Amino acid sequence: MRSPGLLLLAALACSAEPATFDGRVAQVLRDNCSQCHGERKQKAGLRLDSHAAVLLGSKDGPVVEPGNVGASELARRISLSPLDDDFMPSGEHPPLSPSEISLLKAWIAAGAPATTPFDSPAMEPAAAPPPAAPDYGPRLALARALAGELGVTLVPRSRIQTDGLILRTAGAPSRCDDQALARLAPVSDLIVEAELARTRVTDKGMEAVGAWKNLRRLDVTRTAVTSDGLAFLAPLQLLESLNLTQTRVDGRGLALARKFPALRRIWAFEGP
Amino acid sequence: MPAAPHPEGTDPCSDHGGEGPTVLDLPNVPMALKREWLEAETRRHFLARGSKALAWAGLATLLGRSAPHLLADTSALPDRRPHFAPKAKRAIYLFMAGAPSQFETWDYKPKLSGMFAQNLPESVRGGQVLTGMTASQAGLPIAPSLFKFSQQGRSGQWVSELFPHTGKVVDELCVIKSLYTEAINHEPAILTMTTGNMFPGRPSLGSWLAYGLGAINEELPTFVVMTSKMPVKQNVQALSNRLWSSGFLSPEYAAVALRSGSEPVLYLKDPRGLSRDMRQAMISGVSELNRQLFERVGDPEINTRISQYEMAFRMQASVPDLSDFSDEPASTWDLYGPKAREPGTFAYNCLMARRLAERGVRFTQIFLRTWDNHTNLPAGIRAMCEDSDRPTYGLITDLKRRGMLDDTLVVWGGEFGRTVYSQGTLTADNYGRDHHPRCFSMWMCGAGTKPGMTYGETDDFSYNIVKDPVHVRDLHATILHQFGFDHNKLTFKSQGLDQKLTGVLPARVIPEVLA
């Protein structure tokens, strides 16, 4: 039995615009099967290069039963051991990847529609990002211990160990002050983002932050930081975003900040 | 970390003739509570534990510590690191429950104006089954939107006259017109939107995020839900906590539902005469007892209970500050409108959501009900938009000027769409619309979504999708992506499966809607 949901999906596909068959399912079939089941050769009388042809099947009948993976010869063929005589793609062709196999099966399960979300190319896995900071691995324990002592948190931005750390204070903003910032020196090159909103940091603290050379984002919303403090940040070559909401940074400070080499975004809502 | 309990018989402080202290020895704990504990003791626990009712270690904790603490069984904690660097740190999801019609909101269909009352062509419907609500109607008369549209912003997106305020920020929005779902009734459809599955029992999107990311601020819940006062009193759909439950994930990832009214969290205030110290001692004591219970029976629910007590205690300190809006500048009220002063309104909840986001709450979901306009749609939807348009605009503008839109994802939308044909009688100025899951519109904004764009297309009747379909799963995959997760890898083992929000059918991140 097909579930009502799948029927709906299939119905959606049938009533959509003229069947284009150019998405991922089509691409997998084209890349792996059409040399033997396409325009030039039609092994077993089967073509797999259009939606209609796939549904038509081979000289022996249908190879896809929409909504029923178990009854679909195509699904069976691609799921066999590559050593099996019936295994597809046959010959020298490498087997489909597990994700390609599950894509084809899911497509059949969903009623083998011509246009569906399956037709959109999958998001390519992002290339490894350029390192934002040195590998945090060797110093993560140190960073955590230090943070614990100071009442702040230092958390990895991601599992990619060169993505850097985020300095967080939201749990206990009143515990974070200038002294705490100074004491983070041993791990400061790992800090890529500093969330210092509502903390007790002042201009003095910015002096410490000015040495955090990998810092990209700094938020000092609702702190006592002034334009004098901003002057300390001039050495930060990578600082991209600076949040000065509800601080006393004035026009002079903003003019200073605009000269920072990498700065792209700055907020000064509710300034003086 | 709590002090390790001493193995039986080696307790260094074991006096009381070897009996140890009992619950009755706890200082500062009301007698009634002590009795309740004693009565709750089961025979099995009693036998399992022997005669030592409470280890001295527990008392030391009670007397010596200044703050309650979590039992951190770190081995059981998930790896809290996203798979890659996230764009979003938090999200505010404006859930328009009841399903706003796409025709009057975001899916402008100019060709319909010349087709008033004509029957929907068979070819469009393609034999698709009608719901019980409209199947018995004599016809399917086309109901064009009664509301006008105009192109606004640099992006030139079509905006309904129902959104005079939201129109001003249309250049921030990424409108998706090609959402679809399989569910056709509210409960399963809302569940699909919130949990990825129409059957109850799966974790909500917010729970997955809480599980995957952990808290930014331990003083507040990671996932908060607020339901808003209803602008109209018709077509009311129930909202149950299934929608924000943690499913098979640990209950600590379920949302805390903030109530409307003067007390956002019930029973959070200490009763008169109970001092904060006394409360703290009590909670520490209960936690310690629970901890010992956990040592013996190992039920993870006990840890959840401990963390909930402790969270509640911390919230006692953090919530009053949260709901005290007196520190808001005058400009706030200009933005969100005067209704934002009235607890429980959608406007109030939007402002509260910004305050929660500022303090590090990861996921805030605001429900606004009564969009279910089967009849009298024009009046109904006007009331809905009058209630929600300005606060929605206010929220986006406020986040933007505070530099928070950069890493706060805002999502607006319901659970399905509505039909092009009128349900019930169609007149020149009145009509209704039935449920329609085959296409509906939503928008996202902030946190690396592409501003000022429209994605996906429906046919002239907004009946079928003709370009770039987006299943609810794809939306979920995309949201998780903005939080740094590969939706295929954010999993939790339950009932022998590596469960995930997007389930087993293929889902894809929509790269086109990302900046």
PDB file of C-alpha atoms in Angstrom, chain B residues 305-403:
ATOM      1  CA  ARG B 305      14.514  16.469  37.146  1.00  0.00           C
ATOM      2  CA  ILE B 306      17.614  17.769  38.875  1.00  0.00           C
ATOM      3  CA  SER B 307      18.450  20.138  36.081  1.00  0.00           C
ATOM      4  CA  GLN B 308      14.861  21.386  35.944  1.00  0.00           C
ATOM      5  CA  TYR B 309      14.823  22.238  39.628  1.00  0.00           C
ATOM      6  CA  GLU B 310      18.096  24.017  39.259  1.00  0.00           C
ATOM      7  CA  MET B 311      17.030  25.793  36.099  1.00  0.00           C
ATOM      8  CA  ALA B 312      13.874  26.976  37.823  1.00  0.00           C
ATOM      9  CA  PHE B 313      15.968  28.296  40.666  1.00  0.00           C
ATOM     10  CA  ARG B 314      18.233  30.210  38.313  1.00  0.00           C
ATOM     11  CA  MET B 315      15.232  31.519  36.411  1.00  0.00           C
ATOM     12  CA  GLN B 316      13.896  32.973  39.625  1.00  0.00           C
ATOM     13  CA  ALA B 317      16.747  35.412  39.375  1.00  0.00           C
ATOM     14  CA  SER B 318      16.797  35.940  35.613  1.00  0.00           C
ATOM     15  CA  VAL B 319      13.117  36.123  34.682  1.00  0.00           C
ATOM     16  CA  PRO B 320      12.110  39.246  36.617  1.00  0.00           C
ATOM     17  CA  ASP B 321      14.804  41.214  34.796  1.00  0.00           C
ATOM     18  CA  LEU B 322      13.607  39.724  31.544  1.00  0.00           C
ATOM     19  CA  SER B 323      10.018  40.830  31.940  1.00  0.00           C
ATOM     20  CA  ASP B 324      10.812  44.241  33.343  1.00  0.00           C
ATOM     21  CA  PHE B 325      10.543  46.360  30.206  1.00  0.00           C
ATOM     22  CA  SER B 326      11.258  49.619  32.022  1.00  0.00           C
ATOM     23  CA  ASP B 327      14.789  49.710  30.631  1.00  0.00           C
ATOM     24  CA  GLU B 328      13.490  49.890  27.059  1.00  0.00           C
ATOM     25  CA  PRO B 329      14.141  53.185  25.251  1.00  0.00           C
ATOM     26  CA  ALA B 330      11.184  55.154  23.943  1.00  0.00           C
ATOM     27  CA  SER B 331      12.073  54.103  20.411  1.00  0.00           C
ATOM     28  CA  THR B 332      11.099  50.527  21.260  1.00  0.00           C
ATOM     29  CA  TRP B 333       7.445  51.458  21.670  1.00  0.00           C
ATOM     30  CA  ASP B 334       7.486  53.431  18.436  1.00  0.00           C
ATOM     31  CA  LEU B 335       8.689  50.331  16.699  1.00  0.00           C
ATOM     32  CA  TYR B 336       6.578  47.538  18.145  1.00  0.00           C
ATOM     33  CA  GLY B 337       3.550  49.712  18.836  1.00  0.00           C
ATOM     34  CA  PRO B 338       1.654  50.354  22.066  1.00  0.00           C
ATOM     35  CA  LYS B 339       0.327  46.796  22.272  1.00  0.00           C
ATOM     36  CA  ALA B 340       3.830  45.660  23.166  1.00  0.00           C
ATOM     37  CA  ARG B 341       3.163  46.899  26.691  1.00  0.00           C
ATOM     38  CA  GLU B 342       0.325  44.459  27.117  1.00  0.00           C
ATOM     39  CA  PRO B 343       1.598  41.046  28.283  1.00  0.00           C
ATOM     40  CA  GLY B 344       0.602  38.161  26.077  1.00  0.00           C
ATOM     41  CA  THR B 345      -0.020  40.063  22.873  1.00  0.00           C
ATOM     42  CA  PHE B 346       1.941  39.095  19.792  1.00  0.00           C
ATOM     43  CA  ALA B 347       3.642  42.490  19.993  1.00  0.00           C
ATOM     44  CA  TYR B 348       4.693  41.882  23.594  1.00  0.00           C
ATOM     45  CA  ASN B 349       5.989  38.446  22.655  1.00  0.00           C
ATOM     46  CA  CYS B 350       8.036  39.849  19.786  1.00  0.00           C
ATOM     47  CA  LEU B 351       9.710  42.283  22.122  1.00  0.00           C
ATOM     48  CA  MET B 352      10.193  39.546  24.677  1.00  0.00           C
ATOM     49  CA  ALA B 353      11.777  37.396  21.955  1.00  0.00           C
ATOM     50  CA  ARG B 354      14.324  40.127  21.265  1.00  0.00           C
ATOM     51  CA  ARG B 355      15.093  40.368  24.982  1.00  0.00           C
ATOM     52  CA  LEU B 356      15.482  36.589  25.165  1.00  0.00           C
ATOM     53  CA  ALA B 357      17.749  36.624  22.125  1.00  0.00           C
ATOM     54  CA  GLU B 358      19.903  39.328  23.704  1.00  0.00           C
ATOM     55  CA  ARG B 359      20.326  37.165  26.753  1.00  0.00           C
ATOM     56  CA  GLY B 360      21.313  34.127  24.747  1.00  0.00           C
ATOM     57  CA  VAL B 361      18.141  32.042  24.369  1.00  0.00           C
ATOM     58  CA  ARG B 362      18.774  29.892  21.308  1.00  0.00           C
ATOM     59  CA  PHE B 363      15.323  29.331  19.956  1.00  0.00           C
ATOM     60  CA  THR B 364      12.155  31.261  20.641  1.00  0.00           C
ATOM     61  CA  GLN B 365       8.961  30.159  18.996  1.00  0.00           C
ATOM     62  CA  ILE B 366       6.002  32.502  19.108  1.00  0.00           C
ATOM     63  CA  PHE B 367       2.653  31.060  18.149  1.00  0.00           C
ATOM     64  CA  LEU B 368      -0.067  33.304  16.786  1.00  0.00           C
ATOM     65  CA  ARG B 369      -3.321  31.439  16.195  1.00  0.00           C
ATOM     66  CA  THR B 370      -6.603  31.959  14.349  1.00  0.00           C
ATOM     67  CA  TRP B 371      -5.355  32.278  10.762  1.00  0.00           C
ATOM     68  CA  ASP B 372      -7.735  29.477   9.837  1.00  0.00           C
ATOM     69  CA  ASN B 373     -10.090  31.482   7.648  1.00  0.00           C
ATOM     70  CA  HIS B 374     -12.505  28.918   6.215  1.00  0.00           C
ATOM     71  CA  THR B 375     -15.141  31.645   6.141  1.00  0.00           C
ATOM     72  CA  ASN B 376     -15.117  35.436   6.370  1.00  0.00           C
ATOM     73  CA  LEU B 377     -11.526  35.465   5.280  1.00  0.00           C
ATOM     74  CA  PRO B 378     -11.228  39.173   4.446  1.00  0.00           C
ATOM     75  CA  ALA B 379     -12.270  40.350   7.893  1.00  0.00           C
ATOM     76  CA  GLY B 380     -10.349  37.581   9.614  1.00  0.00           C
ATOM     77  CA  ILE B 381      -7.069  38.063   7.853  1.00  0.00           C
ATOM     78  CA  ARG B 382      -7.294  41.818   8.230  1.00  0.00           C
ATOM     79  CA  ALA B 383      -7.569  41.405  11.992  1.00  0.00           C
ATOM     80  CA  MET B 384      -4.643  38.986  12.002  1.00  0.00           C
ATOM     81  CA  CYS B 385      -2.431  41.336  10.038  1.00  0.00           C
ATOM     82  CA  GLU B 386      -3.428  44.383  12.053  1.00  0.00           C
ATOM     83  CA  ASP B 387      -2.328  42.513  15.132  1.00  0.00           C
ATOM     84  CA  SER B 388       0.941  41.149  13.800  1.00  0.00           C
ATOM     85  CA  ASP B 389       2.243  43.362  10.984  1.00  0.00           C
ATOM     86  CA  ARG B 390       3.731  46.149  13.049  1.00  0.00           C
ATOM     87  CA  PRO B 391       5.409  43.963  15.701  1.00  0.00           C
ATOM     88  CA  THR B 392       6.873  41.778  12.966  1.00  0.00           C
ATOM     89  CA  TYR B 393       8.352  44.820  11.307  1.00  0.00           C
ATOM     90  CA  GLY B 394       9.409  46.079  14.726  1.00  0.00           C
ATOM     91  CA  LEU B 395      11.242  42.905  15.562  1.00  0.00           C
ATOM     92  CA  ILE B 396      13.191  42.812  12.313  1.00  0.00           C
ATOM     93  CA  THR B 397      14.080  46.484  12.496  1.00  0.00           C
ATOM     94  CA  ASP B 398      15.057  46.230  16.125  1.00  0.00           C
ATOM     95  CA  LEU B 399      17.288  43.209  15.549  1.00  0.00           C
ATOM     96  CA  LYS B 400      18.864  44.952  12.603  1.00  0.00           C
ATOM     97  CA  ARG B 401      19.702  48.208  14.326  1.00  0.00           C
ATOM     98  CA  ARG B 402      21.156  46.345  17.289  1.00  0.00           C
ATOM     99  CA  GLY B 403      23.409  44.301  15.065  1.00  0.00           C
TER     100      GLY B 403
END
